[in-house]
Coordinates of C-alpha atoms in Angstrom, one line a residue:
M21 CA 130.3 137.6 242.1
E22 CA 129.1 135.8 238.9
P23 CA 131.7 133.7 237.2
D24 CA 132.8 134.8 233.8
E25 CA 131.3 133.4 230.7
N26 CA 134.4 132.4 229.0
T27 CA 135.5 130.5 232.3
L28 CA 132.1 128.6 232.1
V29 CA 132.7 127.6 228.5
Q30 CA 136.3 126.6 229.3
D31 CA 135.4 124.4 232.3
N32 CA 133.0 122.6 230.0
L33 CA 135.4 121.5 227.5
T34 CA 137.8 118.7 227.3
D35 CA 141.5 119.1 226.0
I36 CA 141.9 116.7 223.2
E37 CA 145.4 115.7 224.2
T38 CA 143.9 114.1 227.2
N39 CA 141.3 112.3 225.4
N40 CA 142.2 108.5 225.4
T41 CA 139.0 106.6 225.6
D42 CA 137.5 104.9 222.3
T43 CA 134.5 107.0 222.4
K44 CA 136.3 110.3 222.7
G45 CA 138.8 109.3 220.1
L46 CA 135.8 108.7 217.5
T47 CA 134.5 112.0 218.6
E48 CA 137.8 113.7 217.9
I49 CA 138.0 112.2 214.4
L50 CA 134.4 113.1 213.7
L51 CA 134.9 116.7 214.7
T52 CA 138.2 117.1 213.2
K53 CA 136.6 116.0 209.7
L54 CA 133.7 118.6 210.3
C55 CA 136.5 121.3 211.0
N56 CA 137.9 120.7 207.6
Q57 CA 134.3 120.4 205.8
Y58 CA 133.2 123.6 207.4
E59 CA 136.5 125.3 207.1
I60 CA 136.5 126.6 210.7
G61 CA 139.9 125.9 211.9
K62 CA 141.9 123.3 213.9
L63 CA 140.2 121.5 216.9
L64 CA 141.3 122.2 220.2
F65 CA 138.8 121.1 222.9
F66 CA 135.4 119.5 223.0
S67 CA 132.5 118.3 225.4
T68 CA 129.1 117.0 225.2
I69 CA 126.1 119.2 226.3
A70 CA 122.5 118.1 227.1
L71 CA 119.5 119.4 225.4
A72 CA 115.9 118.2 225.5
S73 CA 116.3 115.9 222.5
E74 CA 117.4 112.6 221.4
D75 CA 120.2 114.2 219.4
Q76 CA 123.8 114.6 220.7
N77 CA 125.3 118.1 221.1
L78 CA 128.9 118.4 220.8
C79 CA 130.5 121.7 221.9
F80 CA 133.9 122.3 220.4
Q81 CA 136.5 124.9 220.2
T82 CA 138.9 125.6 217.3
D83 CA 141.5 128.3 216.9
K84 CA 138.9 130.5 215.0
G85 CA 136.1 130.2 217.4
E86 CA 133.7 128.0 219.4
Y87 CA 130.9 125.9 217.8
I88 CA 128.2 123.2 218.4
A89 CA 127.9 120.1 216.2
K90 CA 124.2 118.7 216.5
V91 CA 124.5 114.9 215.6
F92 CA 121.0 113.9 214.9
A93 CA 119.6 110.8 216.3
E94 CA 119.2 107.6 213.7
N95 CA 115.4 108.1 214.0
R96 CA 115.6 111.6 212.5
T97 CA 114.8 111.6 208.9
I98 CA 116.3 114.0 206.2
E99 CA 112.9 115.6 206.0
D100 CA 112.7 116.1 209.7
I101 CA 116.0 117.6 210.0
E102 CA 115.4 119.9 206.8
K103 CA 112.3 121.2 208.7
E104 CA 114.2 122.2 211.8
I105 CA 116.8 124.0 209.8
E106 CA 114.0 125.7 207.7
V107 CA 112.3 127.0 210.9
T108 CA 115.5 128.1 212.6
N109 CA 116.7 129.9 209.7
K110 CA 113.5 131.8 209.4
M111 CA 113.6 132.8 212.9
I112 CA 117.2 134.1 212.5
E113 CA 116.0 136.1 209.6
E114 CA 113.2 137.4 211.9
G115 CA 115.6 138.8 214.4
F116 CA 115.4 135.7 216.8
Q117 CA 118.3 135.3 219.0
H118 CA 119.8 132.0 217.9
P119 CA 123.3 130.8 217.1
Q120 CA 124.1 131.1 213.2
L121 CA 124.0 127.8 211.4
Y122 CA 126.8 127.1 208.9
K123 CA 127.1 125.4 205.5
N124 CA 129.8 123.0 204.6
N125 CA 132.2 123.4 201.7
E126 CA 129.6 121.8 199.4
G127 CA 127.2 124.5 200.3
K128 CA 124.9 122.4 202.4
F129 CA 123.8 122.7 206.0
I130 CA 123.7 119.1 206.7
T131 CA 126.7 116.9 206.5
T132 CA 126.4 113.1 206.4
D133 CA 129.6 111.5 207.9
S134 CA 131.1 109.0 205.5
D135 CA 131.9 106.6 208.3
T136 CA 129.1 106.8 210.8
K137 CA 126.4 107.7 208.3
Q138 CA 125.3 110.4 211.1
N139 CA 123.6 113.4 209.9
I140 CA 125.2 116.6 211.4
L141 CA 124.6 120.3 211.6
V142 CA 127.2 122.9 212.8
M143 CA 126.4 126.1 214.2
D144 CA 128.0 128.9 216.6
F145 CA 128.2 127.9 220.2
A146 CA 125.6 129.5 222.6
E147 CA 127.1 130.7 225.9
G148 CA 125.1 130.1 228.9
E149 CA 123.7 127.4 231.2
S150 CA 120.5 125.5 230.7
F151 CA 118.0 125.8 233.5
V152 CA 118.4 122.0 234.1
K153 CA 122.1 122.6 234.8
L154 CA 121.2 125.5 237.0
Q155 CA 118.5 123.3 238.8
R156 CA 115.9 125.9 239.2
P157 CA 113.0 127.4 237.0
P158 CA 113.5 130.9 235.4
R159 CA 113.1 133.8 237.8
W160 CA 110.5 136.5 237.0
K161 CA 112.8 138.6 234.7
E162 CA 114.2 135.6 233.0
T163 CA 110.6 134.3 232.2
T164 CA 109.7 137.7 230.8
R165 CA 112.6 137.5 228.5
I166 CA 111.5 134.0 227.4
A167 CA 108.1 135.1 226.8
E168 CA 109.2 138.1 224.8
Q169 CA 111.4 135.9 222.5
T170 CA 108.2 133.5 222.3
T171 CA 105.8 136.2 221.1
L172 CA 108.2 136.9 218.2
I173 CA 107.9 133.3 217.1
H174 CA 104.2 133.4 217.5
H175 CA 103.8 136.6 215.3
T176 CA 106.1 134.9 212.4
D177 CA 103.7 134.3 209.6
Y178 CA 105.2 130.9 208.6
K179 CA 103.9 127.3 208.4
P180 CA 106.8 124.9 208.3
T181 CA 106.5 121.5 206.5
D182 CA 103.9 119.3 208.1
I183 CA 106.1 116.5 209.7
K184 CA 105.0 115.5 213.2
E185 CA 107.5 114.1 215.7
K186 CA 107.0 111.0 217.7
W187 CA 106.4 112.8 221.1
A188 CA 104.2 115.5 219.7
I189 CA 101.0 116.1 222.1
S190 CA 98.7 115.4 219.2
N191 CA 100.3 111.9 219.0
I192 CA 99.1 111.3 222.7
H193 CA 96.4 108.5 221.7
T194 CA 99.1 106.5 220.0
L195 CA 101.6 106.9 222.7
Y196 CA 99.1 105.9 225.3
K197 CA 98.2 102.7 223.4
E198 CA 102.0 101.9 223.1
A199 CA 102.4 102.5 226.7
S200 CA 99.6 100.4 227.8
E201 CA 101.0 97.5 225.6
T202 CA 104.6 98.1 227.2
R203 CA 105.6 95.4 229.9
N204 CA 106.1 96.9 233.4
F205 CA 104.6 100.3 232.7
P206 CA 103.4 101.4 236.1
V207 CA 99.6 100.9 236.5
T208 CA 99.1 104.0 238.5
D209 CA 100.8 106.1 235.8
L210 CA 98.8 104.3 232.9
E211 CA 95.4 105.4 234.8
L212 CA 96.6 108.8 235.1
I213 CA 97.8 109.1 231.5
R214 CA 94.2 107.6 230.5
Q215 CA 92.5 110.6 232.3
A216 CA 95.0 113.0 230.5
V217 CA 93.9 111.4 227.2
A218 CA 90.4 111.9 227.9
M219 CA 90.9 115.5 228.9
Y220 CA 92.8 116.2 225.7
Q221 CA 90.2 114.4 223.5
S222 CA 87.5 117.0 224.8
I223 CA 89.5 120.1 223.6
P224 CA 87.9 121.6 220.4
L225 CA 91.6 121.9 218.7
D226 CA 90.3 123.3 215.7
K227 CA 88.6 126.4 217.4
L228 CA 91.7 127.3 219.1
P229 CA 94.1 130.3 217.7
H230 CA 96.9 128.6 215.8
C231 CA 100.4 130.1 215.1
L232 CA 103.9 129.0 214.7
V233 CA 105.1 127.6 218.2
H234 CA 108.5 126.6 219.4
G235 CA 107.0 123.4 220.8
A236 CA 109.5 122.5 223.4
L237 CA 110.2 125.3 225.8
T238 CA 111.6 123.2 228.5
K239 CA 114.4 123.7 231.0
N240 CA 116.7 121.9 228.7
N241 CA 116.3 124.1 225.9
V242 CA 116.4 127.5 227.3
L243 CA 119.9 128.9 228.4
R244 CA 120.6 131.6 231.0
K245 CA 123.1 134.2 230.0
K246 CA 124.6 137.0 231.8
W247 CA 122.3 139.8 233.4
E248 CA 119.2 137.5 233.2
E249 CA 119.4 137.4 229.4
V250 CA 118.2 134.2 227.8
I251 CA 118.7 132.2 224.5
I252 CA 116.1 129.6 223.2
L253 CA 117.6 126.7 221.3
N254 CA 116.1 123.5 219.5
F255 CA 113.4 124.0 217.1
S256 CA 113.1 120.3 216.3
A257 CA 109.5 120.4 217.8
S258 CA 108.5 123.6 216.1
D259 CA 105.2 123.4 214.3
Y260 CA 102.0 125.4 213.5
L261 CA 99.8 124.4 216.5
P262 CA 97.4 125.9 219.1
R263 CA 99.2 128.7 220.7
I264 CA 98.4 127.3 224.1
H265 CA 100.8 124.4 223.3
E266 CA 103.6 126.8 224.3
L267 CA 102.0 127.8 227.6
A268 CA 101.5 124.2 228.3
V269 CA 104.9 123.1 228.0
M270 CA 106.3 126.1 230.0
A271 CA 103.8 125.5 232.8
S272 CA 104.6 121.6 233.0
D273 CA 108.3 121.8 232.7
L274 CA 110.1 125.3 232.4
L275 CA 108.4 127.0 235.4
Q276 CA 108.3 123.8 237.6
D277 CA 110.5 123.9 240.9
E278 CA 111.7 120.4 241.0
T279 CA 113.2 120.9 244.4
L280 CA 109.7 120.8 245.9
R281 CA 108.2 117.6 247.3
V282 CA 104.8 118.4 245.9
P283 CA 104.7 120.4 242.7
E284 CA 102.8 123.7 242.7
P285 CA 99.3 123.6 241.2
L286 CA 99.4 123.8 237.4
E287 CA 96.5 126.4 237.5
V288 CA 99.0 128.8 239.4
K289 CA 101.6 128.3 236.5
T290 CA 98.9 128.6 233.7
K291 CA 97.2 131.6 235.1
Y292 CA 100.7 133.5 235.6
L293 CA 101.5 132.8 231.9
V294 CA 98.2 134.1 230.7
K295 CA 98.7 137.5 232.5
L296 CA 102.4 137.6 231.2
F297 CA 101.5 136.9 227.6
N298 CA 98.5 139.3 227.8
R299 CA 100.8 142.0 229.2
L300 CA 103.5 141.5 226.6
D301 CA 101.2 140.9 223.7
P302 CA 98.2 143.0 224.0
E303 CA 97.4 142.8 220.2
F304 CA 97.2 139.0 220.5
P305 CA 95.7 138.3 223.9
I306 CA 95.0 134.8 225.2
T307 CA 91.2 134.3 224.4
K308 CA 88.3 132.8 226.3
I309 CA 88.3 129.4 224.7
E310 CA 92.2 129.3 225.3
R311 CA 92.0 130.1 228.8
E312 CA 89.1 127.4 229.2
Y313 CA 91.2 124.4 227.8
L314 CA 94.7 125.6 228.7
Y315 CA 94.6 123.3 231.8
S316 CA 93.6 120.1 230.0
Y317 CA 96.3 120.9 227.2
T318 CA 98.7 121.1 230.1
I319 CA 97.7 117.8 231.6
A320 CA 98.2 116.3 228.3
A321 CA 101.6 118.0 227.8
T322 CA 102.7 116.5 231.2
A323 CA 101.5 113.0 230.2
V324 CA 103.4 112.9 227.0
S325 CA 106.6 114.1 229.0
L326 CA 105.9 111.0 231.5
M327 CA 105.6 108.6 228.7
K328 CA 108.9 110.1 226.9
G329 CA 110.7 109.7 230.3
Y330 CA 109.6 106.2 230.7
S331 CA 110.9 105.3 227.3
E332 CA 114.3 106.9 228.1
L333 CA 114.3 104.9 231.4
Q334 CA 113.7 101.5 229.7
K335 CA 116.8 102.4 227.4
T336 CA 119.1 103.5 230.3
G337 CA 117.6 101.9 233.3
K338 CA 117.8 105.4 235.2
V339 CA 114.8 107.4 236.4
N340 CA 115.1 110.7 234.6
R341 CA 113.8 114.1 235.3
E342 CA 110.8 114.0 232.6
F343 CA 109.5 110.7 234.0
K344 CA 109.7 111.8 237.6
L345 CA 108.5 115.4 237.0
G346 CA 105.6 114.1 234.9
H347 CA 104.6 111.5 237.6
N348 CA 104.7 114.0 240.4
I349 CA 102.6 116.6 238.6
L350 CA 99.9 113.9 237.4
M351 CA 99.9 112.5 240.8
N352 CA 99.3 115.8 242.4
E353 CA 96.8 117.1 239.9
L354 CA 94.8 114.2 239.1
F355 CA 95.3 111.3 241.7
R356 CA 95.2 113.3 245.0
R357 CA 92.4 115.4 243.9
N358 CA 90.4 112.5 242.9
Y359 CA 91.0 110.3 246.0

């Protein structure tokens, strides 16, 4: 029997009366101020949840409801944050399933904390568990639900403010240069990334169909609700890009079964996604040129994920799923096939 969603929420939260560490004490102070600024009641519980982002996501409950405070990383500029809010609100207007964003008592979405100087966004709590927490890729019906939501994004006639995030696939050349100058970056991985850069360079990007994309459909950014329903979060990487960007990220992360010793071939994933999107969106079918370059784009997406994972590894000293998954896929796709 599937556990009740409310039980899942409650199990994830920490009673503030048992919060005695300095870090939790500071978090309690921050959230208490937010409750007052957004007029959303008295703080009862809170916890941290993980999304595929450098931002911190605090889940908290008040006597009026459940919310998420997205505490933006220091490297996120106001312009970057405003772009994310802009896209998120546009998609909510279009009927996309996303938690409602709140304005503070000054009528602004962004609150800058007077003590920490952190920029913060408050939204409704999203029930469900990420596929990272579930430790599996989406099943067929879940993937279909995700693709249905994604086509709504693709059909939204909208170009957001042109601000590129550091880990954008289009930034792969700069990221590779930085990686090659990084001390102790694994030599084998550098060679695999070099091949990925060459493959990306061969893609005629200007000839590919472009549209609004989510940009980061990874296991961290998709929650599974009851009855195989899903909700997509985190529009921080959203942009007007080649449509196959979406399929590439899904194939290289979301659909990967990380329990396998050897990853399934990327072409199996990409062909499946092409068929799925063509079935769900026959008026905007995947074109011949998109099919031709989807594999190369997916390899590039994998390489960027690997480099991002290594950057995080340097900070924490711990091997993370992005680095491990990126390494395993590129080894399987490029190294083993070539040697």
